[in-house]
mmCIF file of C-alpha atoms in Angstrom:
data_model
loop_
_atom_site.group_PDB
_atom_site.id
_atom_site.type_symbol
_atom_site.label_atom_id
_atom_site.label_comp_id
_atom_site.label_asym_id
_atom_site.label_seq_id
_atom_site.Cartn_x
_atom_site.Cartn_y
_atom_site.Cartn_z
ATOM 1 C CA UNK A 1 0.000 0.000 0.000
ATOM 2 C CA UNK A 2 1.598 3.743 -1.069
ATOM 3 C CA UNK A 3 0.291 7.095 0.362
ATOM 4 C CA UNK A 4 -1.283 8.890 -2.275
ATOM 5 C CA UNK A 5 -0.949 12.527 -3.248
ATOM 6 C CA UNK A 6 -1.982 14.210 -6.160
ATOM 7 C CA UNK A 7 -0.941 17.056 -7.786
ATOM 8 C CA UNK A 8 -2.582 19.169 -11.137
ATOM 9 C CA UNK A 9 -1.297 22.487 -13.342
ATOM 10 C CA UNK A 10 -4.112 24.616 -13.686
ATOM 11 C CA UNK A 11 -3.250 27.018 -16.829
ATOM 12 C CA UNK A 12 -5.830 29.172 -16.262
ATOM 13 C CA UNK A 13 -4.219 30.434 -12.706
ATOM 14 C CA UNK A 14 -3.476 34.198 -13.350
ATOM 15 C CA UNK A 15 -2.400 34.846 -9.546
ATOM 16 C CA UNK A 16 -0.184 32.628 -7.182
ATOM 17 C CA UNK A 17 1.264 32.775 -3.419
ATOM 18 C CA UNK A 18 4.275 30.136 -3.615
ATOM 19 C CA UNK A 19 6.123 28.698 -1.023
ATOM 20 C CA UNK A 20 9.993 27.842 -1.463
ATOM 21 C CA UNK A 21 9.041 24.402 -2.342
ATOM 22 C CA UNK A 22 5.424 25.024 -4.242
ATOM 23 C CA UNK A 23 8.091 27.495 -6.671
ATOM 24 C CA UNK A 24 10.761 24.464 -7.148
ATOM 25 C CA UNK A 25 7.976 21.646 -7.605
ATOM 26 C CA UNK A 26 6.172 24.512 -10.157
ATOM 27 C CA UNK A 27 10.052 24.654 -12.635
ATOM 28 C CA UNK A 28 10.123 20.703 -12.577
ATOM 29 C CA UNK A 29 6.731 21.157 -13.506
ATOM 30 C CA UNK A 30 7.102 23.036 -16.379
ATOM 31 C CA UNK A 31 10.570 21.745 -17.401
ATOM 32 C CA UNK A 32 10.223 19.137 -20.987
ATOM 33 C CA UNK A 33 10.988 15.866 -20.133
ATOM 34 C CA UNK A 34 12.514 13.213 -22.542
ATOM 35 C CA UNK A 35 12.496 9.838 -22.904
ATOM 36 C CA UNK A 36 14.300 6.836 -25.451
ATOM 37 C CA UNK A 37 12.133 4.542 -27.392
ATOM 38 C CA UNK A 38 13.706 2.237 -30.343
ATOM 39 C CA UNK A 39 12.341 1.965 -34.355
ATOM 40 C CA UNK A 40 10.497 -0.333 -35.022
ATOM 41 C CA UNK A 41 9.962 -1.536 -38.573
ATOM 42 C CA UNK A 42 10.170 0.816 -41.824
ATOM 43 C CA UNK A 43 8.918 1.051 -45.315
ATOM 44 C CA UNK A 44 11.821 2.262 -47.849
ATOM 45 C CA UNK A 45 9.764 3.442 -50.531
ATOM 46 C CA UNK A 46 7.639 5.846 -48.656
ATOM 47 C CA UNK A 47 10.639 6.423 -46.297
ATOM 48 C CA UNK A 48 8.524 5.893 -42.935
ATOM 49 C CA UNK A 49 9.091 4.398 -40.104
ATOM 50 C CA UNK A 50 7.002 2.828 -37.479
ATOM 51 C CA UNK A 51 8.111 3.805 -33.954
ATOM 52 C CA UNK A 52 6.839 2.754 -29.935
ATOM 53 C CA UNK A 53 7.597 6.296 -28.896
ATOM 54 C CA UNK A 54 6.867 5.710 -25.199
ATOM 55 C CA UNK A 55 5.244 3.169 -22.724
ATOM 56 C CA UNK A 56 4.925 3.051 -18.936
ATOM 57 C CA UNK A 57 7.877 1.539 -18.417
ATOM 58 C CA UNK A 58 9.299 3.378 -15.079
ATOM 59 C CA UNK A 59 12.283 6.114 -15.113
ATOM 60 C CA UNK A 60 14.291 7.383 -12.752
ATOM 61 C CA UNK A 61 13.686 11.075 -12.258
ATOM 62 C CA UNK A 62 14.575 13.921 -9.987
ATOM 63 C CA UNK A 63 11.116 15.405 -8.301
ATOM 64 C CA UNK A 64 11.974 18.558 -6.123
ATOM 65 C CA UNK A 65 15.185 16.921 -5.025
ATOM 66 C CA UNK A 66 13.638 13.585 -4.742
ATOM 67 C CA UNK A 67 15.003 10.446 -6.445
ATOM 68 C CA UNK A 68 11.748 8.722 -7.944
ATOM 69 C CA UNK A 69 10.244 6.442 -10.716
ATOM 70 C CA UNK A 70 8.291 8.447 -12.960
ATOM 71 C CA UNK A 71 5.838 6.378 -14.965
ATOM 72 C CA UNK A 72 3.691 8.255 -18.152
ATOM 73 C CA UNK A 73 0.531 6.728 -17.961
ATOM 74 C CA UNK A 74 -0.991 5.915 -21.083
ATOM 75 C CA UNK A 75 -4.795 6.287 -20.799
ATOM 76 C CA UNK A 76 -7.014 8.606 -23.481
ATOM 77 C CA UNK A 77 -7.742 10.995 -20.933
ATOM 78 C CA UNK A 78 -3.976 11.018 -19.664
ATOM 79 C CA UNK A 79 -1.900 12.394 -22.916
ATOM 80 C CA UNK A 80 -2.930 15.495 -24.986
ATOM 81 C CA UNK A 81 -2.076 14.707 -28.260
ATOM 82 C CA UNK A 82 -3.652 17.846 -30.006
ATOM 83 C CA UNK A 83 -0.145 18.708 -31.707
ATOM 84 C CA UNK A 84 -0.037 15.542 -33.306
ATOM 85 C CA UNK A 85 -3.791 15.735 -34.867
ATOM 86 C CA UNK A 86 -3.467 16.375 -38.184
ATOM 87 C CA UNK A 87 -0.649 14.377 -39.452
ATOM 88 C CA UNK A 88 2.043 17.313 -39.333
ATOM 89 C CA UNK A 89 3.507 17.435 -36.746
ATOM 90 C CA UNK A 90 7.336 17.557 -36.932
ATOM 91 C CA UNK A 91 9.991 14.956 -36.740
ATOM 92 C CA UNK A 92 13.177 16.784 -35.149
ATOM 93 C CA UNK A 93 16.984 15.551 -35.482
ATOM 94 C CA UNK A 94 18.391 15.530 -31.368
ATOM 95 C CA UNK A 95 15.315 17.480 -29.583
ATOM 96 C CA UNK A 96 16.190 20.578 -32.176
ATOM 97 C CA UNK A 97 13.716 22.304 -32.854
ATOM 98 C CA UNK A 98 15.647 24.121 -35.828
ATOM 99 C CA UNK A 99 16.071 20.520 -37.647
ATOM 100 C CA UNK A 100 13.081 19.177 -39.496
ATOM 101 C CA UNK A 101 13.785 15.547 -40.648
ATOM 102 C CA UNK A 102 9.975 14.638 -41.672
ATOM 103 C CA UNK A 103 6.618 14.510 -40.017
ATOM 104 C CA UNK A 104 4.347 11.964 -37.943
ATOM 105 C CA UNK A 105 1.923 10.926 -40.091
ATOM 106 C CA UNK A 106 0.541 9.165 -37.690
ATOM 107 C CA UNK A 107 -0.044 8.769 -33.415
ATOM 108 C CA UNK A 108 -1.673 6.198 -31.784
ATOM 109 C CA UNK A 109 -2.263 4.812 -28.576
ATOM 110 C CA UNK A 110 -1.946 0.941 -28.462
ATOM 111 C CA UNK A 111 -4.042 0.009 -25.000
ATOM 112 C CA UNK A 112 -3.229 -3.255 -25.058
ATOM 113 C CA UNK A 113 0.284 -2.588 -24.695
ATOM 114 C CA UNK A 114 0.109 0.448 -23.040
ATOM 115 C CA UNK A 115 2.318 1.897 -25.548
ATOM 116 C CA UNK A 116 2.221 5.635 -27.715
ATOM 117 C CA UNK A 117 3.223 4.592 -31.453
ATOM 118 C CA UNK A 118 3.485 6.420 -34.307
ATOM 119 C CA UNK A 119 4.462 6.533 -37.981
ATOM 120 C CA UNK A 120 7.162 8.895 -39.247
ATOM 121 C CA UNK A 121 7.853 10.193 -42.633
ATOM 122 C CA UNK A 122 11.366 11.520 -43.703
ATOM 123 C CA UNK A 123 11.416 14.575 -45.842
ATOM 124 C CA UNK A 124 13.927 15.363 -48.919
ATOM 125 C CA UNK A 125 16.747 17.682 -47.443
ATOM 126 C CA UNK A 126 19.687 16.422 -47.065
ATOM 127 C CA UNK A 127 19.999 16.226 -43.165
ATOM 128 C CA UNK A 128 16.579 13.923 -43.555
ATOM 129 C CA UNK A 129 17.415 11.856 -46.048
ATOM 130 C CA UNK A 130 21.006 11.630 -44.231
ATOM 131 C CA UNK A 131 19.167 11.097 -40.743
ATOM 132 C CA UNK A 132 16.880 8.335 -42.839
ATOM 133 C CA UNK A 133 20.015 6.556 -44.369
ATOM 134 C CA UNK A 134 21.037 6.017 -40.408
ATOM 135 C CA UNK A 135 18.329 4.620 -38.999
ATOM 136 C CA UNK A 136 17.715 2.064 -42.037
ATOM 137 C CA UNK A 137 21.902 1.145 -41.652
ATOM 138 C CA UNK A 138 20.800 1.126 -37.822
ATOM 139 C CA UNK A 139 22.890 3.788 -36.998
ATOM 140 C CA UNK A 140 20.341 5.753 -35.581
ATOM 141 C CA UNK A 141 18.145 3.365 -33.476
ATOM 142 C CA UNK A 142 16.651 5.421 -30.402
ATOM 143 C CA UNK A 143 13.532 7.474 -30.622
ATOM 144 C CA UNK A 144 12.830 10.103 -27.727
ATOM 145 C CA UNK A 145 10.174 12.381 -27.008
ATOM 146 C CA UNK A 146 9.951 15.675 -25.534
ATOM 147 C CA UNK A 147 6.713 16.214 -23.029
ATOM 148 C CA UNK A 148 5.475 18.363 -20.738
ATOM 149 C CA UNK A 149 4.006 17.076 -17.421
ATOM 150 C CA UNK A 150 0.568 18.791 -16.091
ATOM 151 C CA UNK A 151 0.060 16.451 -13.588
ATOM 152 C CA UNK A 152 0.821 13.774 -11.411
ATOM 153 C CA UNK A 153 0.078 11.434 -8.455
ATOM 154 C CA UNK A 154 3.321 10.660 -5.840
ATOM 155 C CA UNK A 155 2.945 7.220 -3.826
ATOM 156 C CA UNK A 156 5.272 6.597 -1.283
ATOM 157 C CA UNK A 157 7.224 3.203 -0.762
ATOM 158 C CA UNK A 158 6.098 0.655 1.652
ATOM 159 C CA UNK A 159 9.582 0.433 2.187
ATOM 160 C CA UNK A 160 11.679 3.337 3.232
ATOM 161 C CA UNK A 161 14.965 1.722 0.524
ATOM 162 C CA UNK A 162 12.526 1.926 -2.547
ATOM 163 C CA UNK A 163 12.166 5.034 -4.632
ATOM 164 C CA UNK A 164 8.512 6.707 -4.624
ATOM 165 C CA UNK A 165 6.214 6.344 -7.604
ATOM 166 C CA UNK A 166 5.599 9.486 -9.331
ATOM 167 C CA UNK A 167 2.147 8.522 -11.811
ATOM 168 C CA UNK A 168 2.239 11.277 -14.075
ATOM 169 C CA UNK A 169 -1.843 11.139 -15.241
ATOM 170 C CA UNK A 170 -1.847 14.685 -17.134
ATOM 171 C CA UNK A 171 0.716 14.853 -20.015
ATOM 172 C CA UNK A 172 1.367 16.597 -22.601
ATOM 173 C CA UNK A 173 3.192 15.171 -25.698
ATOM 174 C CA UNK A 174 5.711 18.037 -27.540
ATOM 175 C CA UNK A 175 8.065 16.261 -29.905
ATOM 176 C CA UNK A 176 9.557 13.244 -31.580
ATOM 177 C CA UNK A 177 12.871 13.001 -32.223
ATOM 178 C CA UNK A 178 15.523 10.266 -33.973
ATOM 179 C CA UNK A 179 18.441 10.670 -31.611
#
């Protein structure tokens, strides 16, 4: 059995009174987060690839000076997807925002698994098709996403040696990237 504690962003807050911690918990808050997935299969002649892009698989993170296991839960109502909606949303080289290797054509959330896929086109420049030549020599094999948490639940360990469980329930997803 963990404690429970749960903890929400509220955009609309115009006005805030913060307390030393409430103002270091609020920058880890809004800081993105990243995470490594691997390819997963690809089609040459349309130069896409099909990609797990993350799961809830736990991760060590830092929480307000706390060493925890962050887990994304991967629920409809958990992850806003709205960037990803119409099939354009970019495909960056290393998190950089300034390199544009292709677009997802494609997001979807596999329940079964638990899992956030997604399908990937390369475009024609020369970085992309250099970034695509990688991955299909398997140069490039990790996948990581950029996110933004909004919020989150914190369970304490039974046991005072294990890490807490931070559930982060309210996510928002910002980026792909072939790393």
């Amino acid at each position: 059995h963990r404690d429970r504690t749960k903890y929400k962003r509220n955009k609309m807050e115009t006005e805030e009174v913060l307390l030393e911690d409430d103002i270091e918990e609020r920058q880890e808050l809004d800081e993105i987060q990243y995470r490594d997935f691997q390819v997963e299969s690809s089609n040459k002649e349309s130069r896409t690839v099909e990609m797990s892009v993350s799961s809830e698989v736990p991760v060590e993170r830092m929480w307000g000076g706390v060493v925890g296991l962050e887990v994304l839960v991967h629920s409809p109502d958990s992850i806003n997807l709205e960037r990803f909606k119409d099939g354009a949303a970019p495909l960056l080289m290393d998190h950089d925002s300034t390199k544009q290797i292709g677009v997802i054509d494609n997001i979807r959330l596999d329940q079964s698994q638990r899992k956030l896929r997604a399908t990937a086109r390369f475009g024609n420049s020369v970085l992309a098709k250099e970034a695509y030549e990688d991955v299909m020599d398997r140069i490039r094999t990790n996948v990581s996403i950029g996110y933004h948490v909004k919020g989150y639940s914190q369970e304490e360990a039974e046991d005072r040696s294990d890490k807490p469980l931070f559930r982060v329930d309210d996510w928002e997803l910002l980026e792909i990237s072939s790393v």
